[in-house]
Amino acid sequence: MILYYAVGGGMGHLARASAVLNTLQIPKEAVKVLTASPFASLYFQDLPVLPLPAHLNNDPEFYEIWLKQQCKKYEFTEIWVDSFPCGILGELGCLLDLPLKWTYLARILHWENYCGLIKFTPPFQRVIQLEMLETSHQDFLKSLECPIEHISLEYPVYQDNTKKIFSQNDWLVVHSEPQTEVEELLAYAQDQANLENIKPRFCLISPIKKIDLDIDFEHFNLYPSHPYFNQAGRIFTACGFNSMTQTLPFREKHHFLPFLRRFDNQFLRATLHKKDKYF
């Protein structure tokens, strides 16, 4: 039984988990995805989720006790750690005494922001690298002295995602949160349309409906959104891992803006994609 450790409050860790399990053809009954994200029950009903109780978010001592209890309850034999090798706060040291096989799923980090949380090195036996990393992060992978695999993710598509909804006159603005960033992306799309002197239909795909901008747009609460990318004339996203991966087949019509994150270096990812460097 695999514990897929995807602790984080956003949608990105869950989308990546869904893609990893789909790509590697992991049976749902063989894995539990640990998450604190509120999006799990809204958009990932097919994912075998182990929800993190909200009351443990600010109680690291009891969280570690709870986590070890779950490992025993579900008889986990493996742990797959998404993004943060020691946990998002360095909390995974509590599992070092358990008989687990460790796998690290590596994507871009602000390594200088994260490395101070590394007080121990988990005994990783396998690394799955999902994109090109900065040098210091790559050096960390090499120091683990275990096999490093490179895989390209295949995101799942469901039958009801094949409907024709959009046209080439539609410009998709795709972002989950926060509202201020959704507004920035909408404004970016409008500026691009004004620059080209054209009038597309702006289609916002987001859980967020309320926008404090004087822009005419239509709202769509669709997930997953990537099956519709081929229908639209343009796609506007931030530079998170999933957005940049899902839009690779549509580079000629993809516009992107990096946003500041504590641990995710979207600016590095944007630079690498402009240079067509992925691994």
CSV table of C-alpha atoms in Angstrom, one decimal:
chain,number,residue,atom,x,y,z
A,1,MET,CA,0.0,0.0,0.0
A,2,ILE,CA,1.4,3.4,-1.0
A,3,LEU,CA,1.0,6.6,1.0
A,4,TYR,CA,1.2,9.4,-1.6
A,5,TYR,CA,2.2,12.4,0.5
A,6,ALA,CA,0.7,15.5,-1.2
A,7,VAL,CA,0.1,17.8,1.7
A,8,GLY,CA,-0.8,21.2,0.5
A,9,GLY,CA,-3.8,23.5,0.4
A,10,GLY,CA,-4.1,24.1,-3.3
A,11,MET,CA,-5.2,22.1,-6.3
A,12,GLY,CA,-1.8,21.6,-7.9
A,13,HIS,CA,-0.6,18.7,-5.7
A,14,LEU,CA,-3.8,16.8,-6.3
A,15,ALA,CA,-3.7,17.3,-10.1
A,16,ARG,CA,-0.1,16.1,-10.2
A,17,ALA,CA,-1.0,13.1,-8.0
A,18,SER,CA,-3.9,12.2,-10.3
A,19,ALA,CA,-1.5,12.4,-13.3
A,20,VAL,CA,1.3,10.4,-11.6
A,21,LEU,CA,-1.1,7.6,-10.7
A,22,ASN,CA,-2.6,7.6,-14.2
A,23,THR,CA,0.8,7.6,-15.9
A,24,LEU,CA,2.3,4.8,-13.8
A,25,GLN,CA,-1.0,2.9,-13.8
A,26,ILE,CA,-1.2,2.6,-10.1
A,27,PRO,CA,-4.5,0.9,-9.0
A,28,LYS,CA,-6.6,3.1,-6.8
A,29,GLU,CA,-7.0,0.4,-4.2
A,30,ALA,CA,-3.2,0.4,-3.8
A,31,VAL,CA,-2.7,4.0,-2.8
A,32,LYS,CA,-4.0,6.7,-0.5
A,33,VAL,CA,-3.3,10.4,-1.3
A,34,LEU,CA,-2.8,12.4,1.9
A,35,THR,CA,-4.0,16.0,1.4
A,36,ALA,CA,-5.3,19.0,3.2
A,37,SER,CA,-6.8,20.6,0.1
A,38,PRO,CA,-10.4,21.7,0.1
A,39,PHE,CA,-10.5,20.9,-3.6
A,40,ALA,CA,-10.3,17.2,-3.0
A,41,SER,CA,-14.0,16.7,-2.4
A,42,LEU,CA,-15.0,19.1,-5.2
A,43,TYR,CA,-12.9,18.0,-8.2
A,44,PHE,CA,-11.1,14.8,-7.3
A,45,GLN,CA,-13.8,12.4,-6.2
A,46,ASP,CA,-12.1,9.6,-8.2
A,47,LEU,CA,-8.9,10.0,-6.3
A,48,PRO,CA,-8.4,7.7,-3.2
A,49,VAL,CA,-7.9,10.6,-0.8
A,50,LEU,CA,-6.9,10.4,2.9
A,51,PRO,CA,-8.0,13.8,4.2
A,52,LEU,CA,-5.8,15.6,6.7
A,53,PRO,CA,-8.1,16.7,9.6
A,54,ALA,CA,-8.1,20.5,9.8
A,55,HIS,CA,-7.6,20.6,13.5
A,56,LEU,CA,-4.1,19.1,13.0
A,57,ASN,CA,-2.8,21.8,10.7
A,58,ASN,CA,-1.4,23.9,13.5
A,59,ASP,CA,-0.5,21.1,15.9
A,60,PRO,CA,2.7,19.4,14.6
A,61,GLU,CA,3.1,17.1,17.6
A,62,PHE,CA,-0.4,15.5,17.3
A,63,TYR,CA,-0.1,15.6,13.5
A,64,GLU,CA,3.0,13.3,13.7
A,65,ILE,CA,1.2,11.0,16.1
A,66,TRP,CA,-1.8,10.9,13.7
A,67,LEU,CA,0.4,10.3,10.7
A,68,LYS,CA,2.1,7.3,12.3
A,69,GLN,CA,-1.3,5.9,13.2
A,70,GLN,CA,-2.5,6.1,9.6
A,71,CYS,CA,0.6,4.3,8.5
A,72,LYS,CA,-0.2,1.4,10.8
A,73,LYS,CA,-3.9,1.5,10.1
A,74,TYR,CA,-3.5,1.2,6.3
A,75,GLU,CA,-0.3,-0.9,6.5
A,76,PHE,CA,1.6,1.4,4.1
A,77,THR,CA,4.7,-0.2,2.7
A,78,GLU,CA,5.8,2.8,0.5
A,79,ILE,CA,5.7,6.5,0.8
A,80,TRP,CA,5.8,8.7,-2.3
A,81,VAL,CA,6.7,12.3,-1.4
A,82,ASP,CA,5.5,15.0,-3.7
A,83,SER,CA,7.7,18.1,-4.1
A,84,PHE,CA,9.1,18.6,-0.6
A,85,PRO,CA,11.5,15.8,0.2
A,86,CYS,CA,11.2,16.1,4.0
A,87,GLY,CA,7.6,17.3,4.0
A,88,ILE,CA,6.4,20.9,3.6
A,89,LEU,CA,7.7,21.8,7.0
A,90,GLY,CA,10.3,19.1,7.5
A,91,GLU,CA,7.8,16.9,9.3
A,92,LEU,CA,8.5,13.6,7.8
A,93,GLY,CA,11.3,12.7,10.2
A,94,CYS,CA,8.6,11.0,12.3
A,95,LEU,CA,8.3,8.2,9.8
A,96,LEU,CA,12.0,7.4,9.5
A,97,ASP,CA,11.7,4.5,12.0
A,98,LEU,CA,9.0,2.8,10.0
A,99,PRO,CA,9.7,0.1,7.4
A,100,LEU,CA,8.8,2.2,4.3
A,101,LYS,CA,10.2,2.3,0.8
A,102,TRP,CA,10.7,6.0,0.0
A,103,THR,CA,10.2,7.6,-3.4
A,104,TYR,CA,10.7,11.3,-4.2
A,105,LEU,CA,8.7,13.1,-6.9
A,106,ALA,CA,10.8,16.1,-7.8
A,107,ARG,CA,9.5,19.3,-9.4
A,108,ILE,CA,10.9,22.8,-9.3
A,109,LEU,CA,11.4,24.4,-5.8
A,110,HIS,CA,12.7,27.6,-4.5
A,111,TRP,CA,15.5,25.5,-3.2
A,112,GLU,CA,17.1,28.3,-1.1
A,113,ASN,CA,13.8,28.8,0.6
A,114,TYR,CA,13.3,25.2,1.3
A,115,CYS,CA,16.7,23.7,2.1
A,116,GLY,CA,16.8,25.3,5.6
A,117,LEU,CA,14.0,22.9,6.5
A,118,ILE,CA,16.1,19.8,5.8
A,119,LYS,CA,17.2,18.5,9.1
A,120,PHE,CA,17.5,14.9,7.9
A,121,THR,CA,17.7,13.0,4.6
A,122,PRO,CA,15.0,10.4,4.0
A,123,PRO,CA,16.3,7.1,2.7
A,124,PHE,CA,15.0,7.5,-0.8
A,125,GLN,CA,15.4,4.5,-3.0
A,126,ARG,CA,13.9,6.0,-6.1
A,127,VAL,CA,13.5,9.5,-7.5
A,128,ILE,CA,11.0,10.5,-10.2
A,129,GLN,CA,12.0,13.8,-11.7
A,130,LEU,CA,9.2,15.6,-13.4
A,131,GLU,CA,11.0,18.7,-14.9
A,132,MET,CA,14.3,20.4,-15.1
A,133,LEU,CA,15.5,21.7,-11.7
A,134,GLU,CA,17.9,24.4,-10.5
A,135,THR,CA,21.4,23.2,-10.0
A,136,SER,CA,21.4,23.1,-6.2
A,137,HIS,CA,18.2,21.0,-6.2
A,138,GLN,CA,19.6,18.7,-8.8
A,139,ASP,CA,22.8,18.3,-6.7
A,140,PHE,CA,20.5,17.2,-3.8
A,141,LEU,CA,19.0,14.5,-6.0
A,142,LYS,CA,22.5,13.2,-7.0
A,143,SER,CA,23.5,13.1,-3.3
A,144,LEU,CA,20.7,10.6,-2.7
A,145,GLU,CA,22.6,8.0,-4.7
A,146,CYS,CA,19.6,6.2,-6.0
A,147,PRO,CA,18.0,5.8,-9.5
A,148,ILE,CA,16.5,9.0,-11.1
A,149,GLU,CA,13.7,8.4,-13.5
A,150,HIS,CA,12.4,11.1,-15.9
A,151,ILE,CA,8.7,10.7,-16.9
A,152,SER,CA,6.3,12.8,-18.9
A,153,LEU,CA,2.9,12.9,-17.2
A,154,GLU,CA,-0.4,11.9,-18.8
A,155,TYR,CA,-3.3,13.7,-17.2
A,156,PRO,CA,-6.5,11.7,-17.1
A,157,VAL,CA,-9.4,12.6,-19.4
A,158,TYR,CA,-12.9,11.6,-18.7
A,159,GLN,CA,-15.7,10.9,-21.2
A,160,ASP,CA,-17.7,14.0,-20.3
A,161,ASN,CA,-14.6,16.2,-21.0
A,162,THR,CA,-14.9,15.6,-24.7
A,163,LYS,CA,-17.8,17.9,-25.4
A,164,LYS,CA,-17.4,20.8,-27.8
A,165,ILE,CA,-17.8,23.9,-25.7
A,166,PHE,CA,-15.3,26.5,-27.0
A,167,SER,CA,-14.3,27.9,-30.4
A,168,GLN,CA,-11.2,29.6,-31.8
A,169,ASN,CA,-12.7,33.0,-30.9
A,170,ASP,CA,-12.6,31.9,-27.2
A,171,TRP,CA,-9.6,32.8,-25.0
A,172,LEU,CA,-9.4,30.7,-21.9
A,173,VAL,CA,-8.1,32.1,-18.7
A,174,VAL,CA,-7.4,29.2,-16.4
A,175,HIS,CA,-6.5,29.7,-12.7
A,176,SER,CA,-7.8,28.3,-9.4
A,177,GLU,CA,-6.8,31.0,-6.9
A,178,PRO,CA,-6.3,33.6,-5.4
A,179,GLN,CA,-8.8,36.2,-6.9
A,180,THR,CA,-6.1,38.8,-7.4
A,181,GLU,CA,-4.1,36.5,-9.6
A,182,VAL,CA,-7.2,35.5,-11.6
A,183,GLU,CA,-7.8,39.2,-12.2
A,184,GLU,CA,-4.2,39.8,-13.3
A,185,LEU,CA,-4.5,37.0,-15.9
A,186,LEU,CA,-7.8,38.4,-17.1
A,187,ALA,CA,-6.3,41.8,-17.4
A,188,TYR,CA,-3.3,40.3,-19.3
A,189,ALA,CA,-5.7,38.6,-21.8
A,190,GLN,CA,-7.6,41.9,-22.3
A,191,ASP,CA,-4.4,43.8,-22.8
A,192,GLN,CA,-3.3,41.3,-25.4
A,193,ALA,CA,-6.6,41.5,-27.2
A,194,ASN,CA,-6.4,45.3,-27.3
A,195,LEU,CA,-2.8,45.2,-28.6
A,196,GLU,CA,-3.9,43.0,-31.5
A,197,ASN,CA,-7.2,45.0,-31.9
A,198,ILE,CA,-9.4,41.9,-31.8
A,199,LYS,CA,-12.4,41.0,-29.7
A,200,PRO,CA,-12.4,37.5,-28.4
A,201,ARG,CA,-14.7,36.0,-25.9
A,202,PHE,CA,-12.9,35.7,-22.5
A,203,CYS,CA,-13.7,32.4,-20.8
A,204,LEU,CA,-12.7,32.2,-17.2
A,205,ILE,CA,-12.2,28.6,-16.0
A,206,SER,CA,-11.8,28.9,-12.2
A,207,PRO,CA,-13.6,28.1,-8.9
A,208,ILE,CA,-13.7,31.9,-8.5
A,209,LYS,CA,-16.6,33.8,-10.0
A,210,LYS,CA,-16.4,37.2,-8.4
A,211,ILE,CA,-14.0,39.5,-10.3
A,212,ASP,CA,-13.5,43.2,-9.5
A,213,LEU,CA,-12.6,44.2,-13.0
A,214,ASP,CA,-14.5,45.9,-15.8
A,215,ILE,CA,-14.1,43.0,-18.2
A,216,ASP,CA,-16.8,41.1,-20.0
A,217,PHE,CA,-16.2,37.4,-19.5
A,218,GLU,CA,-18.1,34.1,-19.2
A,219,HIS,CA,-17.4,31.9,-16.2
A,220,PHE,CA,-16.9,28.1,-16.4
A,221,ASN,CA,-16.4,25.8,-13.5
A,222,LEU,CA,-14.8,23.0,-15.3
A,223,TYR,CA,-12.3,20.4,-14.1
A,224,PRO,CA,-10.2,19.1,-15.6
A,225,SER,CA,-9.8,22.0,-18.0
A,226,HIS,CA,-6.9,20.7,-20.2
A,227,PRO,CA,-9.1,18.6,-22.5
A,228,TYR,CA,-10.6,21.8,-23.8
A,229,PHE,CA,-7.3,23.5,-24.6
A,230,ASN,CA,-7.4,22.3,-28.2
A,231,GLN,CA,-10.8,24.0,-28.8
A,232,ALA,CA,-9.8,27.5,-27.8
A,233,GLY,CA,-7.9,30.2,-29.7
A,234,ARG,CA,-5.6,31.2,-26.8
A,235,ILE,CA,-4.8,29.9,-23.3
A,236,PHE,CA,-3.7,32.1,-20.4
A,237,THR,CA,-2.3,30.6,-17.2
A,238,ALA,CA,0.1,31.1,-14.4
A,239,CYS,CA,3.3,29.1,-14.3
A,240,GLY,CA,2.5,26.3,-11.9
A,241,PHE,CA,3.7,22.8,-12.8
A,242,ASN,CA,0.4,21.4,-14.0
A,243,SER,CA,-0.5,24.4,-16.2
A,244,MET,CA,2.8,24.5,-17.9
A,245,THR,CA,2.9,20.8,-18.4
A,246,GLN,CA,-0.7,20.5,-19.8
A,247,THR,CA,-0.1,23.4,-22.3
A,248,LEU,CA,3.0,21.9,-23.8
A,249,PRO,CA,1.2,20.7,-26.9
A,250,PHE,CA,-0.3,24.2,-27.4
A,251,ARG,CA,2.8,26.4,-27.0
A,252,GLU,CA,2.0,28.6,-30.0
A,253,LYS,CA,-1.2,29.8,-28.3
A,254,HIS,CA,-0.2,29.7,-24.7
A,255,HIS,CA,0.4,33.0,-22.8
A,256,PHE,CA,1.6,32.7,-19.2
A,257,LEU,CA,2.5,34.9,-16.2
A,258,PRO,CA,4.6,33.7,-13.3
A,259,PHE,CA,3.5,34.5,-9.7
A,260,LEU,CA,5.5,34.7,-6.5
A,261,ARG,CA,5.4,31.6,-4.3
A,262,ARG,CA,7.4,30.7,-1.2
A,263,PHE,CA,8.4,27.3,-2.5
A,264,ASP,CA,7.4,27.1,-6.2
A,265,ASN,CA,9.8,29.0,-8.4
A,266,GLN,CA,7.4,29.9,-11.2
A,267,PHE,CA,9.8,32.5,-12.6
A,268,LEU,CA,12.4,29.8,-13.2
A,269,ARG,CA,9.8,27.5,-14.8
A,270,ALA,CA,8.7,30.4,-17.1
A,271,THR,CA,12.3,31.0,-18.2
A,272,LEU,CA,13.0,27.3,-18.9
A,273,HIS,CA,9.8,27.0,-21.0
A,274,LYS,CA,10.7,30.0,-23.0
A,275,LYS,CA,13.9,28.2,-23.9
A,276,ASP,CA,12.1,24.9,-24.5
A,277,LYS,CA,14.0,23.3,-21.6
A,278,TYR,CA,12.0,20.7,-19.8
A,279,PHE,CA,14.7,18.1,-18.7
